[in-house]
Coordinates of C-alpha atoms and ligand atoms in Angstrom, one line a residue:
X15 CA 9.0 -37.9 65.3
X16 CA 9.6 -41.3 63.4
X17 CA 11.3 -44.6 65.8
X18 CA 13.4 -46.6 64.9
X19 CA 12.4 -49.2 67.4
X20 CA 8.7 -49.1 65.9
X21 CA 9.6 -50.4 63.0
X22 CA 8.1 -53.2 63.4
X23 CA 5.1 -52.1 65.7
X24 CA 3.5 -49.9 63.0
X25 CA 0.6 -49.3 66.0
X26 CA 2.5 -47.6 68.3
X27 CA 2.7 -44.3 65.9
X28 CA -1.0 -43.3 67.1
X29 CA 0.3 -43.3 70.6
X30 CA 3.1 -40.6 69.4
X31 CA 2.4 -36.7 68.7
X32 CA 3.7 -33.4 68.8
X33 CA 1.8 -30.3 69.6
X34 CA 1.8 -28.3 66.4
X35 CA 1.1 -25.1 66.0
X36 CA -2.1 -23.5 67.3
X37 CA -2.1 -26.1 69.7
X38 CA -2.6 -28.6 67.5
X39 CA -2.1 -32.7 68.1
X40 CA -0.1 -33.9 65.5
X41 CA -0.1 -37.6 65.6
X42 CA 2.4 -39.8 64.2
X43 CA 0.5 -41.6 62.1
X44 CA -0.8 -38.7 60.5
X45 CA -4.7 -39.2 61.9
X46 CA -6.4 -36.2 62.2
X47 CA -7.7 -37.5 65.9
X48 CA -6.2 -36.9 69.2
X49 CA -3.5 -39.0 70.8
X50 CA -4.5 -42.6 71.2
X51 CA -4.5 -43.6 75.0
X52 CA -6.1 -46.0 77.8
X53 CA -6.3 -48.8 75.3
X54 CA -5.2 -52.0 75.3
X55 CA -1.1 -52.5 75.1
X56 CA -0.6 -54.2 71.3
X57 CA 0.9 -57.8 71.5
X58 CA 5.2 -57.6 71.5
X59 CA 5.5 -54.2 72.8
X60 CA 7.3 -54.0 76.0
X61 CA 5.1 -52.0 77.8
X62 CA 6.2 -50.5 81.7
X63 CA 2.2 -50.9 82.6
X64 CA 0.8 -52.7 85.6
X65 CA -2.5 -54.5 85.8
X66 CA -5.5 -54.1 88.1
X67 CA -4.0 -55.8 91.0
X68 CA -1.3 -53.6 91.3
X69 CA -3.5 -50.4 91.2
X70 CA -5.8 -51.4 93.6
X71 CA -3.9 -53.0 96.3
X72 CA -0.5 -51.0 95.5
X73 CA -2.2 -47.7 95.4
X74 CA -5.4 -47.2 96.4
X75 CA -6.1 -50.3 99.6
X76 CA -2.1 -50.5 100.5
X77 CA -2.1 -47.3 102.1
X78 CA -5.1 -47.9 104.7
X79 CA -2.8 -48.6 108.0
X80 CA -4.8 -50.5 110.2
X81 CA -6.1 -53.3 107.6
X82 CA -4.4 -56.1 107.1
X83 CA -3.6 -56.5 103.5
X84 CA -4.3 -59.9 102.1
X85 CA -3.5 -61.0 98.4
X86 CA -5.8 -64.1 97.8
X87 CA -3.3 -65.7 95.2
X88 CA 0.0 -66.4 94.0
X89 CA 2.9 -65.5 96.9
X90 CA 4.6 -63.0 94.0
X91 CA 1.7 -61.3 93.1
X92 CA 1.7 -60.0 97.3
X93 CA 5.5 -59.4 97.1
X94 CA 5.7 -57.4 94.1
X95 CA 2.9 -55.6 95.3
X96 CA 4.0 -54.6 98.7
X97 CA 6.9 -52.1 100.2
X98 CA 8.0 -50.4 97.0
X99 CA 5.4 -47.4 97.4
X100 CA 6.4 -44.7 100.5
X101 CA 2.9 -44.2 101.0
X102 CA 3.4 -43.6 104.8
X103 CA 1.6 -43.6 107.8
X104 CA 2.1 -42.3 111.3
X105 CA 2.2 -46.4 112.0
X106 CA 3.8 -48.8 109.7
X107 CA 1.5 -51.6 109.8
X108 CA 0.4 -51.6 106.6
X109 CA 4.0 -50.9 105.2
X110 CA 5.5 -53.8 107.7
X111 CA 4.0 -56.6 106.9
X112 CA 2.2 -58.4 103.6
X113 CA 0.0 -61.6 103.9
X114 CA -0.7 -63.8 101.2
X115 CA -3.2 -67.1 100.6
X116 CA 0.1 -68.3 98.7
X117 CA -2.3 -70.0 96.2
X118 CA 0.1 -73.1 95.0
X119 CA -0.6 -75.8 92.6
X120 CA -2.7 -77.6 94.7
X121 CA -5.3 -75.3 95.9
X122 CA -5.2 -74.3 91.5
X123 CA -6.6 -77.5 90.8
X124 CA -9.0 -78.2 94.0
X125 CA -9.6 -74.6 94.4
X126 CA -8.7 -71.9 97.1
X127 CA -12.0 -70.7 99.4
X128 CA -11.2 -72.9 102.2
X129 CA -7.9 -71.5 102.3
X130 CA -8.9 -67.8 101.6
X131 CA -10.9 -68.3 104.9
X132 CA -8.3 -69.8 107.2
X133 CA -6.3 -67.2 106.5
X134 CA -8.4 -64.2 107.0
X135 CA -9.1 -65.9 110.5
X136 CA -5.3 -66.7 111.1
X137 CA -4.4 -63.1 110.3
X138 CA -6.5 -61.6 112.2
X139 CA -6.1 -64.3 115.0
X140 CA -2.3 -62.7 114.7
X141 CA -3.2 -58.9 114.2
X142 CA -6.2 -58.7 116.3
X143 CA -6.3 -54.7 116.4
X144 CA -6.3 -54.7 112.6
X145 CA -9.7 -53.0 112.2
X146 CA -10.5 -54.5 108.8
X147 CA -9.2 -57.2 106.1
X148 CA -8.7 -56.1 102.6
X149 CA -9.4 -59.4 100.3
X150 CA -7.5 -58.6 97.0
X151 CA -8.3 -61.1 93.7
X152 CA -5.7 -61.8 91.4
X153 CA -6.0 -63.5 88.0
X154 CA -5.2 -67.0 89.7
X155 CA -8.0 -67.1 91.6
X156 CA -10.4 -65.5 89.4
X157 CA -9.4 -68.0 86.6
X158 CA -10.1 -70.9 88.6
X159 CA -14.2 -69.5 89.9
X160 CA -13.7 -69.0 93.7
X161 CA -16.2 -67.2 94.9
X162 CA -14.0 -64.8 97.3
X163 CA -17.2 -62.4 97.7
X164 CA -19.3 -65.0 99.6
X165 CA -15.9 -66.1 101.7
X166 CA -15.5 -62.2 102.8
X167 CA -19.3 -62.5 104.0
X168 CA -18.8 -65.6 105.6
X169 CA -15.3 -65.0 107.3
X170 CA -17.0 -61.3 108.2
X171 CA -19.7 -62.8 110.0
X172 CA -17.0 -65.2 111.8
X173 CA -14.5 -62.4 113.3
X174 CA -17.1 -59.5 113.5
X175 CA -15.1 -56.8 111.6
X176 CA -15.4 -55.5 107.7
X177 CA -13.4 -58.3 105.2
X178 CA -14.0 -55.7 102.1
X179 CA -13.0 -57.9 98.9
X180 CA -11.5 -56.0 95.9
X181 CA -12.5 -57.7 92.9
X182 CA -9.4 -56.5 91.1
X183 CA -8.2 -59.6 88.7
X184 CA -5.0 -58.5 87.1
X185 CA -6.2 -59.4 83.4
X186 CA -9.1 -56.5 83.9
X187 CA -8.4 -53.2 81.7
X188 CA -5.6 -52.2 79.8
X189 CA -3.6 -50.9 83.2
X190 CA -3.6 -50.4 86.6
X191 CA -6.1 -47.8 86.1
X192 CA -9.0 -50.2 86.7
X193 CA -7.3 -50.5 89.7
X194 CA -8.1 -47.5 91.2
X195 CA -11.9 -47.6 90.1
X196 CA -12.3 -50.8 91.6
X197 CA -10.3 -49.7 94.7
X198 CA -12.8 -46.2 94.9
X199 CA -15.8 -48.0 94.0
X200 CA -15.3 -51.0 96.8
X201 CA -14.3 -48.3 99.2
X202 CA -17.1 -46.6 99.0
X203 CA -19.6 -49.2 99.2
X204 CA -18.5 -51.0 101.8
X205 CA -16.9 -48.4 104.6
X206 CA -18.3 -45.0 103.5
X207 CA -20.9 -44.1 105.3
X208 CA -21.5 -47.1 107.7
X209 CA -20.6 -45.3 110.3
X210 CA -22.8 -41.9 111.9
X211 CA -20.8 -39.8 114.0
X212 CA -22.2 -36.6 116.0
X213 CA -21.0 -33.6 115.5
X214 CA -20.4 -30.1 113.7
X215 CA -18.4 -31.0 110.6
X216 CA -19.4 -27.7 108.6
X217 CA -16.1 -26.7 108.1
X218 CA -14.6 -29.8 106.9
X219 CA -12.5 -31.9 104.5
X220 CA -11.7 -34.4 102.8
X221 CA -7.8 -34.5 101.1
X222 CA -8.9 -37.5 98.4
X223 CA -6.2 -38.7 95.7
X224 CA -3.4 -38.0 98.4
X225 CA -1.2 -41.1 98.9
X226 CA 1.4 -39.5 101.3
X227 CA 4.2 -40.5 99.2
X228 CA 7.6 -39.5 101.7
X229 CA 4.8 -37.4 103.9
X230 CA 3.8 -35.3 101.2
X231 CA 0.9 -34.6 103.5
X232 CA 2.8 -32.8 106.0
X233 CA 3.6 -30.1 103.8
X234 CA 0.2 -29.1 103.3
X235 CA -1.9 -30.5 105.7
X236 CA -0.7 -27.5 108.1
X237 CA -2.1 -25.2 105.7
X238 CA -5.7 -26.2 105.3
X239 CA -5.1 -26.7 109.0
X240 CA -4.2 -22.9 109.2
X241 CA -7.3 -22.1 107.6
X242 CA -9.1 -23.3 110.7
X243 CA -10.5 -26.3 108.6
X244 CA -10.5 -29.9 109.7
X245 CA -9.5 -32.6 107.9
X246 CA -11.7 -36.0 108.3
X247 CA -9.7 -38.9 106.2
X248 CA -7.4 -38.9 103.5
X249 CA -7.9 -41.2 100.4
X250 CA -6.1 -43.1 101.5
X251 CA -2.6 -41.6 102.8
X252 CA -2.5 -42.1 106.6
X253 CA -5.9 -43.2 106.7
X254 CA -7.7 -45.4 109.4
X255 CA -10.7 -47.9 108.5
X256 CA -12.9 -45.9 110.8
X257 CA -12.0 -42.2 109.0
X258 CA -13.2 -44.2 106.0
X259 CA -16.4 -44.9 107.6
X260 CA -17.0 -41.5 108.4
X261 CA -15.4 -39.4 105.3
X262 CA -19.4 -38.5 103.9
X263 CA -19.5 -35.9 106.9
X264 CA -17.0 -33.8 104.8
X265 CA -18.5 -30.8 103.7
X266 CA -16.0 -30.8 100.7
X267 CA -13.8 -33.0 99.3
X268 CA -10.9 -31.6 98.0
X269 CA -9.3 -34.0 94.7
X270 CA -5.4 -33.9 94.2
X271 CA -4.6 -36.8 92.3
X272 CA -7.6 -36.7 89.8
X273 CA -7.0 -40.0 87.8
X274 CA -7.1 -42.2 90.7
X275 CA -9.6 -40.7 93.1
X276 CA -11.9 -38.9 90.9
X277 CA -14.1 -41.5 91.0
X278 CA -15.0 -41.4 94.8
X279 CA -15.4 -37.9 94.4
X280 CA -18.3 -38.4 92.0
X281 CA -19.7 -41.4 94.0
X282 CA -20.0 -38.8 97.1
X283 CA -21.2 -36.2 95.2
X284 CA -24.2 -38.4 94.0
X285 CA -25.1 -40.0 97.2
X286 CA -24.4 -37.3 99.5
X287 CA -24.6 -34.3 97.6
X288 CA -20.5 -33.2 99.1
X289 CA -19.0 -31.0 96.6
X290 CA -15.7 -31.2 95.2
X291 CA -13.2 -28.8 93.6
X292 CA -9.9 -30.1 91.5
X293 CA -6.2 -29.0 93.0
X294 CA -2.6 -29.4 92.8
X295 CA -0.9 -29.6 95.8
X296 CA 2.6 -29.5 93.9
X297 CA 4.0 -26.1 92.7
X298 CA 3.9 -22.6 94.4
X299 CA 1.8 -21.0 92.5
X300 CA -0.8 -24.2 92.4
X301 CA -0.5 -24.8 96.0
X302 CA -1.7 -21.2 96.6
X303 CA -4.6 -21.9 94.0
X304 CA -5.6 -25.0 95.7
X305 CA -5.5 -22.7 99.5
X306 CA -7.5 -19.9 97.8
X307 CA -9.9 -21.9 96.1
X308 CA -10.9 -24.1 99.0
X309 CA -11.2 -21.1 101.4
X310 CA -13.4 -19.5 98.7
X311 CA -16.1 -22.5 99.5
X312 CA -15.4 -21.6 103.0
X313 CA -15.7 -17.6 103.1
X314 CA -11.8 -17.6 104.5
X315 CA -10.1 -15.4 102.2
X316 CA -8.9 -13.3 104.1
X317 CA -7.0 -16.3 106.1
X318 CA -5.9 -17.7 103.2
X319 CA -4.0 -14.9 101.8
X320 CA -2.1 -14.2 105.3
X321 CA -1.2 -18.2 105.2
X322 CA -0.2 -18.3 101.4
X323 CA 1.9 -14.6 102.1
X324 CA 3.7 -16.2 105.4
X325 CA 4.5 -19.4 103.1
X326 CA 5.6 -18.1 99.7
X327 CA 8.3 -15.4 101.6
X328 CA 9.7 -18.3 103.8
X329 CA 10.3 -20.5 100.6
X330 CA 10.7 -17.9 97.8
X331 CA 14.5 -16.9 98.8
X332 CA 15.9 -20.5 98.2
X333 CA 13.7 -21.1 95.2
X334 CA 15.1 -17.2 93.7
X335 CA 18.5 -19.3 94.2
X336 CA 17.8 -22.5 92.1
X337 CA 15.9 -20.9 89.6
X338 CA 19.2 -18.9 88.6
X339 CA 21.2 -22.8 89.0
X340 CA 18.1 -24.3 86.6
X341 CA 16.9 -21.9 84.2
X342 CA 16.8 -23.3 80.5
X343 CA 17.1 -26.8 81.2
X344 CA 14.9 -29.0 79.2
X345 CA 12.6 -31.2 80.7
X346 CA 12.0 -35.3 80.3
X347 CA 9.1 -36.3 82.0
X348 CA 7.7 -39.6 82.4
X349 CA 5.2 -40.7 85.1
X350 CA 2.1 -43.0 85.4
X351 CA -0.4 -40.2 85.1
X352 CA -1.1 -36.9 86.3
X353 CA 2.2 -36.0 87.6
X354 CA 3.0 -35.0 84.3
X355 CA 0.3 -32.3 84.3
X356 CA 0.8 -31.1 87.6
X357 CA 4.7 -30.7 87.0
X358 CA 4.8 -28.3 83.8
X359 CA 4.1 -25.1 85.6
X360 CA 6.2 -26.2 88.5
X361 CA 9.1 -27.0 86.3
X362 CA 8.5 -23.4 85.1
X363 CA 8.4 -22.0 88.2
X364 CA 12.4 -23.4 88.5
X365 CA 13.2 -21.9 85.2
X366 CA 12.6 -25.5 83.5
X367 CA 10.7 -26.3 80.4
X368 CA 8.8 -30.0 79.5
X369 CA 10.2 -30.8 76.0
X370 CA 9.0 -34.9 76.0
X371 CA 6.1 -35.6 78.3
X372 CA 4.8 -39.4 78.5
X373 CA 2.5 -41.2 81.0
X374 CA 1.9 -44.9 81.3
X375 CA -2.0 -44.8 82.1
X376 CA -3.2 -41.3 81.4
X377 CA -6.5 -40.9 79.6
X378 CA -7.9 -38.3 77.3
X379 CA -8.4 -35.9 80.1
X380 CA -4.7 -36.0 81.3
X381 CA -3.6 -35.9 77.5
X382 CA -5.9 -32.5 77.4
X383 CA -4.4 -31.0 80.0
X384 CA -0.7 -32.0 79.1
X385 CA -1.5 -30.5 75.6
X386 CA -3.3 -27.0 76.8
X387 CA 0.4 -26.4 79.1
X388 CA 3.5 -27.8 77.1
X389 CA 4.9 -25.6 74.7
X390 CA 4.4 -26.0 70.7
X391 CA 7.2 -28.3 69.4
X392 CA 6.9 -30.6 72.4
X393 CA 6.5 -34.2 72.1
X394 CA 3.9 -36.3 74.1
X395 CA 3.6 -40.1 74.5
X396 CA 1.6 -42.4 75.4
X397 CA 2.8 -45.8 77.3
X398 CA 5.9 -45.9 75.8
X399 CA 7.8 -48.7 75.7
X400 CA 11.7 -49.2 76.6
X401 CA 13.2 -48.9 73.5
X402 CA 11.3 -45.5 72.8
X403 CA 12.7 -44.2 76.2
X404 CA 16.0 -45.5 75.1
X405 CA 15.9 -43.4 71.9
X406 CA 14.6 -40.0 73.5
X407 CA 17.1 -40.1 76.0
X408 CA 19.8 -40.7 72.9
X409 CA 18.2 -38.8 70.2
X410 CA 16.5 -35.8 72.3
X411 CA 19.6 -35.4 74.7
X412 CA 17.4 -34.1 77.7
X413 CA 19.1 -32.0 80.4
X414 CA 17.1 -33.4 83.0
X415 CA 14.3 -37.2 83.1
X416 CA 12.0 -37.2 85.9
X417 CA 10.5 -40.9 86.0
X418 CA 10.4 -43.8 88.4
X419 CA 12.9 -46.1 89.3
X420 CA 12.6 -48.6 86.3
X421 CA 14.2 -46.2 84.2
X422 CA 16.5 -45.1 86.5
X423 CA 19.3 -47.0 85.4
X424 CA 18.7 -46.9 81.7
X425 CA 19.3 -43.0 82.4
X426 CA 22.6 -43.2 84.1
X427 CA 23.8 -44.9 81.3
X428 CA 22.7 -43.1 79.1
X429 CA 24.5 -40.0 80.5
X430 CA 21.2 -38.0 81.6
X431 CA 20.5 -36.6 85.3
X432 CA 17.4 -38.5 86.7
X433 CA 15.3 -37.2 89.2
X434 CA 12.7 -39.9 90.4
X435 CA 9.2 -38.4 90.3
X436 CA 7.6 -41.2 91.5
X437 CA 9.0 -41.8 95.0
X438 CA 11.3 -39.5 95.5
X439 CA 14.9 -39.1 95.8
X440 CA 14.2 -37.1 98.7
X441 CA 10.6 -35.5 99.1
X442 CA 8.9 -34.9 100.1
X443 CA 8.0 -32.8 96.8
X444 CA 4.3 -31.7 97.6
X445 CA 3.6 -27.6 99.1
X446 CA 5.1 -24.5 99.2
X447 CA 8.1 -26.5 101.4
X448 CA 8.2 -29.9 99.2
X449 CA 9.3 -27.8 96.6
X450 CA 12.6 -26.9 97.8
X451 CA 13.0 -30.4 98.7
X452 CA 12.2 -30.8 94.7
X453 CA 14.3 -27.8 93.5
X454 CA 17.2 -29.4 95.2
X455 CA 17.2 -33.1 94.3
X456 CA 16.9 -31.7 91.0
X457 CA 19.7 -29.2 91.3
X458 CA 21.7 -32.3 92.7
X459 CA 21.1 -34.7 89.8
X460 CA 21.8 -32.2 87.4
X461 CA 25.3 -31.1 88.6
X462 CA 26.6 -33.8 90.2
X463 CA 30.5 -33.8 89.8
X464 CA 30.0 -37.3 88.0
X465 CA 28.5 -35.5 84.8
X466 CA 31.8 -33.7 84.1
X467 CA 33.7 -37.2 84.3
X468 CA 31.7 -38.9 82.5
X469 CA 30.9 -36.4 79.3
X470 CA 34.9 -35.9 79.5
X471 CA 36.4 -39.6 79.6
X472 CA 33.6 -42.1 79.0
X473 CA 32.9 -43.6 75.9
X474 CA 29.2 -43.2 75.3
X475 CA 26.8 -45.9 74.4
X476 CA 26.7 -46.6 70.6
X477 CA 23.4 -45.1 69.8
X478 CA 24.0 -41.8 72.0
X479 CA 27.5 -41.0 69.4
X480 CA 25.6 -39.4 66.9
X481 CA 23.4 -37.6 69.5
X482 CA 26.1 -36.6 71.6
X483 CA 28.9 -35.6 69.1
X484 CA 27.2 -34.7 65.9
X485 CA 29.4 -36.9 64.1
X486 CA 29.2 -40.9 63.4
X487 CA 32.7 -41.4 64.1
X488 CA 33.5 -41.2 67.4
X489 CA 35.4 -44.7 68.1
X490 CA 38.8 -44.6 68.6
Ligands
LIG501 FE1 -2.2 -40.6 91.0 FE2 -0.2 -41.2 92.5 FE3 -0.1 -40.6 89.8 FE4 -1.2 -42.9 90.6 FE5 1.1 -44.3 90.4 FE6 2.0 -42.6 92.3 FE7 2.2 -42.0 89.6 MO1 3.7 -43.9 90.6 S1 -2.0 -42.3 92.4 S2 -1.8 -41.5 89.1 S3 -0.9 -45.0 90.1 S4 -0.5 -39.3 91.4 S5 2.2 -44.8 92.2 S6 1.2 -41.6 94.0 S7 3.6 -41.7 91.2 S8 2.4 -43.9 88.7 S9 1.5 -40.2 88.4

């Protein structure tokens, strides 16, 4: 599929592909190689990426509830970064407040380690049952040389708790992907493991790559709970500091979101030899893969078919129902990563097939696996850009775009149902219960009364006439 908007952004075409038959990636460009992805964004494209900052501190540190979350830099860079994720907690510290060095034009020019110090001992002066401080870096502060690793050893010595500093410079990487590595990475050497507990933890785990987005957790927590296993920490959805310390004791760790956590996954298994298996916790029949899978490691079959039988039949009447409401409808899906994956067997499950699937930071792995499930003819994108949203939503005609709230909007005017996939318009979406929650947000965007008005009376946007009507001449 040829844009129009890439006209002028030739580049973009190896970013583009259909899968042909056989299975086949057939890039725009006509290359013979797989879909170009986790490269840098090419100058005058109007990418919807984020940088390192905002993948470390937005998704990976944010959610840790009892550390006080401090941006050393600019006083946007903490506000953009803070309160637009639901990844909750059962306290709301970390989603309450924000703190800041406020880096202004000043401390630019005379430089900002004095102040990075004062206010790690101010803020935890203020919050004194905080029971760490995360020290985020932004480009600011890089640019300008402080050394914000030596302040966190020096103000760490001063108020006798961890200052873990997250060298996460928003001009690293191509996306907020490097985000997440540097979140795992600093994680993991500075809290896991510095703590010993006693104690039998055979028949335990970890849930890492969960972020507890609208409580996901507490539709499947119960379940691995069920199986009579216990859960040490979460990376990092309603997790403490001190279940960081201690998450080595797991005996496995089990890896739901697999682009942002994988790495501490592979960090554990090196150092402490704990396995790991890959799941999906979204989807019925994944969600029973991901029960009978990790009660396989365990010997607990038997206890995991009981739990997945009790589950499916409380659930499986009201999905029966949408499915007959959804079936046929064709699928728009946009997300940062994985979701994308993870949500073409689900969307099946409702009757519901991907047609356009895009992410903003997948790599080769998630294009793999978004390859091996769409269906031949389906189109696949990588990083795409405003514009090219604009023109699938006019030229493709979706039923249905899941995506986050930036494109929100642009959907509504464009006439198309949006679901958001990121946070929820609901949730939560995770389990065999989040599902209905998802089945029915989606059975809500799709026939709201408001579609029937609009298709009827409203004019549609200029580039949607041909689309909509089949016909260039629609004014009147
Ligand atoms: Fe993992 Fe996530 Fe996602 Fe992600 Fe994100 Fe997210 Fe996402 Mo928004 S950690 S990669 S960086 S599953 S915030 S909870 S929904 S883009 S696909």
């Amino acid at each position: 599929m040829q844009f129009k908007c890439n006209q002028t952004l030739p580049e973009r075409a190896s970013h583009i592909a259909l899968k042909g038959p056989g299975g086949k990636c057939q890039r725009g460009d006509g290359a013979a190689c797989f879909i170009a992805s986790n490269v840098a964004t090419t100058p005058g494209d109007m990418t919807e990426r984020g940088c390192t900052y905002a993948g470390c501190r937005g998704v990976v540190g944010g959610p840790v509830k009892d550390a006080i979350q401090l941006t050393h830099g600019p006083i946007g860079c903490a506000f953009f970064s803070w309160g637009y994720r639901p990844h909750l907690a059962d306290s709301d510290f970390h989603m309450k407040y924000t703190f800041v060095t406020d880096m202004n034009e000043t401390n630019i020019v005379f430089g900002g380690e004095k102040k990075l110090l004062q206010s790690i001992i101010e803020a935890n002066a203020e919050f004194p049952n905080a029971k760490a401080v995360f020290v985020y870096n932004t480009c600011s502060t890089a640019l300008i040389g402080d050394d914000g690793r030596d302040v966190a050893k020096q103000a760490e010595a001063i108020i006798g708790k961890p200052v873990v500093f997250f060298e996460c410079e928003g001009f690293r990487g191509v996306s907020q992907s490097l985000g997440h590595h540097v979140g795992n990475e600093t994680i993991f050497r500075q809290l896991v493991g510095s703590v010993e507990p006693e104690g039998d933890f055979s028949r335990s785990i970890n849930i890492v790559g969960d972020y507890n987005i609208k409580n996901d957790i507490r539709t499947f927590e119960y379940l691995f709970e069920a199986l009579g296993l216990r859960i040490i920490a979460r990376f990092t959805g309603n997790v403490s500091v001190d279940d960081l310390k201690i998450m080595h004791k797991a005996a496995l760790n089990i890896v739901h979101c697999q682009r942002s956590a994988t790495y501490i996954a592979d960090m554990m298994k090196e150092k402490y030899g704990t396995p790991y298996i890959n799941v999906t916790l979204w989807g019925i029949k994944n969600m029973a893969k991901a029960l009978r899978d990790t009660a396989a490691f365990f010997g607990l079959e038997a206890r995991a078919e009981e739990v997945i039988a009790r589950e499916t039949a409380r659930i499986q009447p009201y999905i029966d129902a949408y499915r007959q409401r959804l079936q046929g409808k064709r699928v728009f899906i946009y997300q940062g990563g994985p979701r994308v994956w993870h949500w073409i067997e689900l969307l099946r499950e409702l009757g519901m097939e991907t047609e356009t699937a895009a992410t903003t930071f997948g790599h080769m792995d998630d294009y793999e696996k978004i390859f091996n499930q769409i269906a031949e003819g389906a189109l696949v994108i990588d990083n795409p850009n405003v514009p090219e949203i604009e023109e699938i939503l006019t030229r493709r005609r979706p039923d249905l775009f899941i995506s986050g709230n930036k494109e929100r909007y642009l959907a509504y005017k464009m006439g198309v149902p949006f679901v958001n996939g990121h946070t929820y318009d609901t949730g939560p979406y995770a389990g065999f219960v989040g599902m209905v929650n998802f089945a029915r947000d989606i059975d809500k965007a799709l026939h709201a009364p408001v579609w029937n008005i609009v298709h009827q009376h409203a004019r549609p946007a200029p580039a949607a006439r041909h689309a909509v009507h089949g016909s260039e001449e629609v004014e009147s």
